[in-house]
Amino acid sequence: MPQILKGRDCRDMSKLLVLGISGSPRKGNSQFLLDKALEKARNVDPDSVKCVSYSIRGKKIGPCISCFRCADQEGECTIKDDFQELRDLWLKADVIIYSVPVYHMGIPGQVKCFIDRLGNTLFGRYRGIFDPGEDKLPKLLKVVGNVVQGVHLCAGQEHTLTNLINHTLVMQCIPVTGDMWHSYIGAGGWTSNNIDPKALEKQLTENNYDARIAVKSAQDIGKRAAELALLIRAGGHSRKRELSQDPIYKPFLDRIG
Ligand SMILES: Cc1cc2nc3c(=O)[nH]c(=O)nc-3n(C[C@H](O)[C@H](O)[C@H](O)COP(=O)(O)O)c2cc1C
């Protein structure tokens, strides 16, 4: 079992940083699938890949209050809560793997609060690297893999994945999927009408087919996300001279070192 670091300051420029975010307020099925994805991500190349697991459980991430002060204070959010901790990890990472439960056919509120605030504050944060008046976001080129599961079948899994893919694109990052046929646009599972936080884990031990598919697709997401990010990093290094002419790549180039 590869080591999965659980820490806040974990940047080592020589390694690819994979950040797993469990978007559930409990230690349940989302965390279970996330651990499976992270294990496979790290196994792509244990010497070059470092995984950090973060859970929103017990964290306070409030909603954006639309003050737009972040635009004038270099992207710093006025609200001080656990947003800053997760944002800092998010910014450092080369790969993000979201593993979230379906809530009301979409993403859970706390995850939505995080991505709303992330999106808006990044405009202010990066404004200084562009010419005045340009409302741009840099090409961050993080690879983002998405894993979702709900209690029911066809009960919002695709909407939730689409929400997360849209977030990925807006953040100038790259969505990755697993392999066909398990994973069309991300990993989507269901707990066979069971609200137990350990539902998928138990079903897997019983060799339940749907639980096996959920686990397999989460594993594929982790593997493909790490592979793609290593390719992007290598491409960034080989094209560094050309890319450094355009400020839009500055945060990406700074990140890969
Ligand atoms: C407020 C709330 C809304 C939910 N809405 C949905 C839903 O729309 N579709 C669905 O399939 N499951 C829904 N669920 C069930 C969870 O997605 C499901 O129990 C999931 O396995 C929980 O993941 P976790 O164990 O990581 O917390 C909802 C649960 C809660 C608490």
Coordinates of C-alpha atoms and ligand atoms in Angstrom, one line a residue:
M1 CA 0.0 0.0 0.0
P2 CA 1.7 3.2 -1.1
Q3 CA 2.1 6.0 1.4
I4 CA -0.5 8.8 1.1
L5 CA 0.7 11.9 2.8
K6 CA -1.9 13.9 4.7
G7 CA -0.3 17.2 5.3
R8 CA -0.5 20.8 4.3
D9 CA 2.9 21.8 3.2
C10 CA 4.0 19.1 0.9
R11 CA 5.5 20.7 -2.2
D12 CA 8.6 19.1 -3.6
M13 CA 9.3 20.5 -7.0
S14 CA 10.9 17.3 -8.2
K15 CA 7.7 15.4 -7.7
L16 CA 4.3 15.5 -9.3
L17 CA 1.8 16.6 -6.6
V18 CA -1.6 14.9 -6.7
L19 CA -4.2 16.4 -4.5
G20 CA -7.2 14.3 -3.7
I21 CA -10.2 16.2 -2.4
S22 CA -13.0 14.3 -0.7
G23 CA -16.1 16.5 -0.9
S24 CA -18.2 14.7 1.7
P25 CA -18.8 15.9 5.3
R26 CA -18.2 12.4 6.5
K27 CA -15.6 9.7 6.1
G28 CA -17.6 7.6 3.7
N29 CA -17.8 6.4 0.1
S30 CA -16.2 9.5 -1.4
Q31 CA -13.1 9.0 0.8
F32 CA -13.1 5.3 0.0
L33 CA -13.1 5.9 -3.8
L34 CA -10.6 8.7 -3.4
D35 CA -8.1 6.4 -1.6
K36 CA -8.5 4.0 -4.5
A37 CA -7.8 6.7 -7.1
L38 CA -4.8 8.1 -5.1
E39 CA -3.2 4.6 -4.7
K40 CA -3.3 4.1 -8.5
A41 CA -2.0 7.6 -9.1
R42 CA 1.0 7.1 -6.9
N43 CA 1.7 3.6 -8.4
V44 CA 2.2 5.2 -11.8
D45 CA 5.7 6.2 -10.6
P46 CA 6.2 6.1 -6.8
D47 CA 9.5 8.0 -7.1
S48 CA 7.9 10.9 -9.0
V49 CA 4.4 11.1 -7.7
K50 CA 3.4 12.4 -4.3
C51 CA -0.3 12.2 -3.1
V52 CA -2.0 14.4 -0.6
S53 CA -5.5 13.6 0.6
Y54 CA -7.7 16.4 1.8
S55 CA -11.2 16.1 3.2
I56 CA -13.8 18.9 3.6
R57 CA -15.1 17.0 6.6
G58 CA -15.1 19.2 9.6
K59 CA -13.9 22.2 7.6
K60 CA -15.7 25.5 7.3
I61 CA -15.8 26.9 3.8
G62 CA -18.5 29.6 3.6
P63 CA -20.2 31.0 0.5
C64 CA -18.8 33.8 -1.6
I65 CA -20.5 37.1 -0.5
S66 CA -19.9 38.8 -3.8
C67 CA -17.9 41.7 -2.3
F68 CA -15.5 41.6 -5.2
R69 CA -12.8 42.8 -2.9
C70 CA -10.5 40.0 -4.0
A71 CA -10.2 41.8 -7.3
D72 CA -8.4 44.7 -5.5
Q73 CA -6.4 42.7 -3.0
E74 CA -4.4 40.4 -5.2
G75 CA -6.9 37.7 -5.0
E76 CA -7.1 37.4 -1.3
C77 CA -10.6 36.5 -0.1
T78 CA -12.1 38.6 2.6
I79 CA -13.7 35.7 4.4
K80 CA -11.2 33.9 6.5
D81 CA -12.0 30.2 7.0
D82 CA -10.7 26.9 5.7
F83 CA -10.9 28.1 2.1
Q84 CA -7.3 29.5 2.2
E85 CA -5.8 26.2 3.3
L86 CA -7.5 24.2 0.5
R87 CA -6.8 27.0 -2.1
D88 CA -3.1 26.9 -1.3
L89 CA -2.9 23.1 -1.7
W90 CA -5.0 23.4 -4.9
L91 CA -2.6 26.0 -6.4
K92 CA 0.4 23.8 -5.6
A93 CA -1.0 20.6 -7.1
D94 CA -0.3 19.3 -10.6
V95 CA -3.3 17.0 -10.4
I96 CA -6.6 17.4 -8.6
I97 CA -8.9 14.5 -8.0
Y98 CA -12.3 15.4 -6.7
S99 CA -14.3 12.6 -5.1
V100 CA -17.8 13.9 -4.2
P101 CA -21.2 12.6 -3.3
V102 CA -24.1 13.6 -5.4
Y103 CA -26.3 16.1 -3.5
H104 CA -29.6 17.1 -5.0
M105 CA -28.4 15.9 -8.4
G106 CA -25.3 18.1 -8.2
I107 CA -22.2 18.9 -6.2
P108 CA -22.4 19.3 -2.4
G109 CA -22.7 22.9 -1.1
Q110 CA -19.3 23.1 0.5
V111 CA -17.6 22.0 -2.7
K112 CA -19.6 24.6 -4.6
C113 CA -18.6 27.3 -2.1
F114 CA -14.9 26.4 -2.6
I115 CA -15.0 26.5 -6.4
D116 CA -17.0 29.7 -6.5
R117 CA -14.5 31.5 -4.3
L118 CA -11.5 29.9 -6.1
G119 CA -12.7 31.0 -9.5
N120 CA -13.3 34.6 -8.5
T121 CA -10.2 35.1 -6.4
L122 CA -7.9 33.7 -9.0
F123 CA -8.7 36.6 -11.4
G124 CA -7.4 39.1 -8.8
R125 CA -4.4 36.8 -7.9
Y126 CA -3.1 36.7 -11.4
R127 CA -4.1 40.1 -12.7
G128 CA -0.6 41.4 -12.2
I129 CA 1.0 39.1 -14.8
F130 CA -1.2 40.4 -17.7
D131 CA -1.4 43.9 -19.3
P132 CA -3.8 46.3 -17.6
G133 CA -7.4 45.7 -18.5
E134 CA -7.0 42.1 -19.6
D135 CA -9.4 39.9 -17.7
K136 CA -7.6 36.7 -18.2
L137 CA -6.8 33.6 -16.3
P138 CA -3.5 31.8 -16.8
K139 CA -3.3 28.3 -18.4
L140 CA -2.8 26.4 -15.2
L141 CA -2.8 23.1 -17.0
K142 CA -3.6 21.0 -14.0
V143 CA -5.1 17.6 -14.8
V144 CA -8.4 17.2 -13.0
G145 CA -10.1 13.8 -12.5
N146 CA -13.6 13.5 -11.1
V147 CA -15.2 10.7 -9.1
V148 CA -18.8 10.9 -8.0
Q149 CA -21.2 8.5 -6.4
G150 CA -24.8 8.7 -5.1
V151 CA -27.2 6.5 -3.3
H152 CA -29.4 6.0 -6.4
L153 CA -28.9 5.1 -10.0
C154 CA -29.2 7.9 -12.7
A155 CA -29.7 10.3 -9.8
G156 CA -27.4 13.1 -10.7
Q157 CA -24.1 11.5 -11.3
E158 CA -23.7 12.9 -14.9
H159 CA -24.8 16.4 -13.8
T160 CA -22.3 16.3 -11.0
L161 CA -19.5 15.2 -13.3
T162 CA -20.5 17.9 -15.8
N163 CA -20.4 20.6 -13.0
L164 CA -16.9 19.5 -12.1
I165 CA -15.7 19.4 -15.8
N166 CA -17.1 22.9 -16.3
H167 CA -15.2 24.0 -13.2
T168 CA -12.0 22.3 -14.6
L169 CA -12.3 24.1 -18.0
V170 CA -13.1 27.5 -16.4
M171 CA -9.9 27.1 -14.3
Q172 CA -7.9 26.6 -17.5
C173 CA -7.2 23.0 -16.5
I174 CA -7.6 19.7 -18.3
P175 CA -10.3 17.2 -17.4
V176 CA -9.3 13.6 -17.7
T177 CA -11.4 10.5 -17.8
G178 CA -10.7 6.8 -17.1
D179 CA -11.1 4.1 -19.6
M180 CA -14.0 3.0 -21.6
W181 CA -16.4 1.5 -21.0
H182 CA -16.5 2.2 -17.3
S183 CA -15.8 5.8 -17.5
Y184 CA -17.3 8.0 -20.2
I185 CA -16.7 11.5 -18.6
G186 CA -15.4 10.5 -15.2
A187 CA -16.1 7.9 -12.5
G188 CA -19.8 7.6 -11.5
G189 CA -21.0 5.1 -9.0
W190 CA -24.0 4.2 -6.9
T191 CA -24.4 2.6 -3.5
S192 CA -27.4 0.4 -4.5
N193 CA -29.8 2.4 -2.4
N194 CA -27.7 2.1 0.8
I195 CA -26.8 5.3 2.8
D196 CA -24.1 3.6 4.9
P197 CA -20.8 5.5 4.7
K198 CA -19.2 2.1 4.2
A199 CA -21.6 0.9 1.6
L200 CA -19.2 0.6 -1.3
E201 CA -16.4 -0.8 0.8
K202 CA -18.7 -3.6 2.1
Q203 CA -20.2 -4.2 -1.3
L204 CA -16.8 -4.6 -2.8
T205 CA -15.9 -7.3 -0.2
E206 CA -19.1 -9.1 -1.3
N207 CA -17.9 -8.8 -4.9
N208 CA -20.9 -6.7 -5.8
Y209 CA -20.6 -5.9 -9.6
D210 CA -21.6 -2.2 -9.4
A211 CA -19.2 -1.5 -6.5
R212 CA -16.4 -3.2 -8.5
I213 CA -17.1 -0.9 -11.4
A214 CA -17.2 2.2 -9.2
V215 CA -13.8 1.2 -7.7
K216 CA -12.3 0.3 -11.1
S217 CA -13.4 3.6 -12.7
A218 CA -12.0 5.6 -9.7
Q219 CA -8.7 3.7 -10.0
D220 CA -8.5 4.5 -13.8
I221 CA -9.1 8.1 -13.1
G222 CA -6.2 8.2 -10.7
K223 CA -3.9 6.4 -13.0
R224 CA -4.7 8.4 -16.1
A225 CA -4.6 11.7 -14.3
A226 CA -1.1 11.0 -13.0
E227 CA 0.1 9.7 -16.4
L228 CA -1.3 12.8 -18.3
A229 CA 0.2 15.2 -15.8
L230 CA 3.6 13.6 -16.2
L231 CA 3.3 14.0 -19.9
I232 CA 2.3 17.7 -19.5
R233 CA 5.2 18.4 -17.2
A234 CA 7.6 16.8 -19.6
G235 CA 6.1 18.8 -22.5
G236 CA 6.3 22.0 -20.4
H237 CA 10.0 21.4 -19.7
S238 CA 10.8 20.7 -23.3
R239 CA 8.9 23.8 -24.5
K240 CA 9.9 26.1 -21.7
R241 CA 11.8 28.6 -23.7
E242 CA 8.9 29.2 -26.1
L243 CA 6.2 29.1 -23.5
S244 CA 8.0 31.6 -21.2
Q245 CA 7.4 34.3 -23.9
D246 CA 3.7 34.3 -23.0
P247 CA 2.7 35.3 -19.4
I248 CA -0.3 33.1 -19.7
Y249 CA 2.0 30.1 -19.0
K250 CA 3.9 31.7 -16.1
P251 CA 2.1 30.0 -13.2
F252 CA 2.4 26.7 -14.9
L253 CA 6.1 27.1 -15.6
D254 CA 6.7 28.3 -12.1
R255 CA 4.9 25.3 -10.8
I256 CA 6.8 22.7 -12.8
G257 CA 10.2 24.3 -11.9
Ligands
LIG1 C1 -28.4 16.4 1.2 C2 -28.2 15.1 0.4 C3 -28.6 15.1 -0.9 C4 -28.5 13.9 -1.6 N1 -28.9 13.9 -2.9 C5 -28.7 12.8 -3.7 C6 -29.0 12.8 -5.0 O1 -29.6 13.7 -5.6 N2 -28.8 11.7 -5.7 C7 -28.2 10.6 -5.2 O2 -28.0 9.6 -5.8 N3 -27.8 10.6 -3.9 C8 -28.0 11.7 -3.1 N4 -27.6 11.7 -1.8 C9 -27.0 10.5 -1.2 C10 -25.5 10.5 -1.2 O3 -25.0 11.0 -2.5 C11 -25.0 9.1 -1.0 O4 -25.4 8.7 0.3 C12 -23.4 9.0 -1.0 O5 -23.1 7.7 -1.0 C13 -22.8 9.8 0.1 O6 -21.4 9.8 0.0 P1 -20.4 9.8 1.2 O7 -20.5 8.4 1.9 O8 -19.1 10.0 0.6 O9 -20.9 10.8 2.2 C14 -27.8 12.8 -1.0 C15 -27.4 12.9 0.3 C16 -27.6 14.0 1.0 C17 -27.1 14.1 2.5

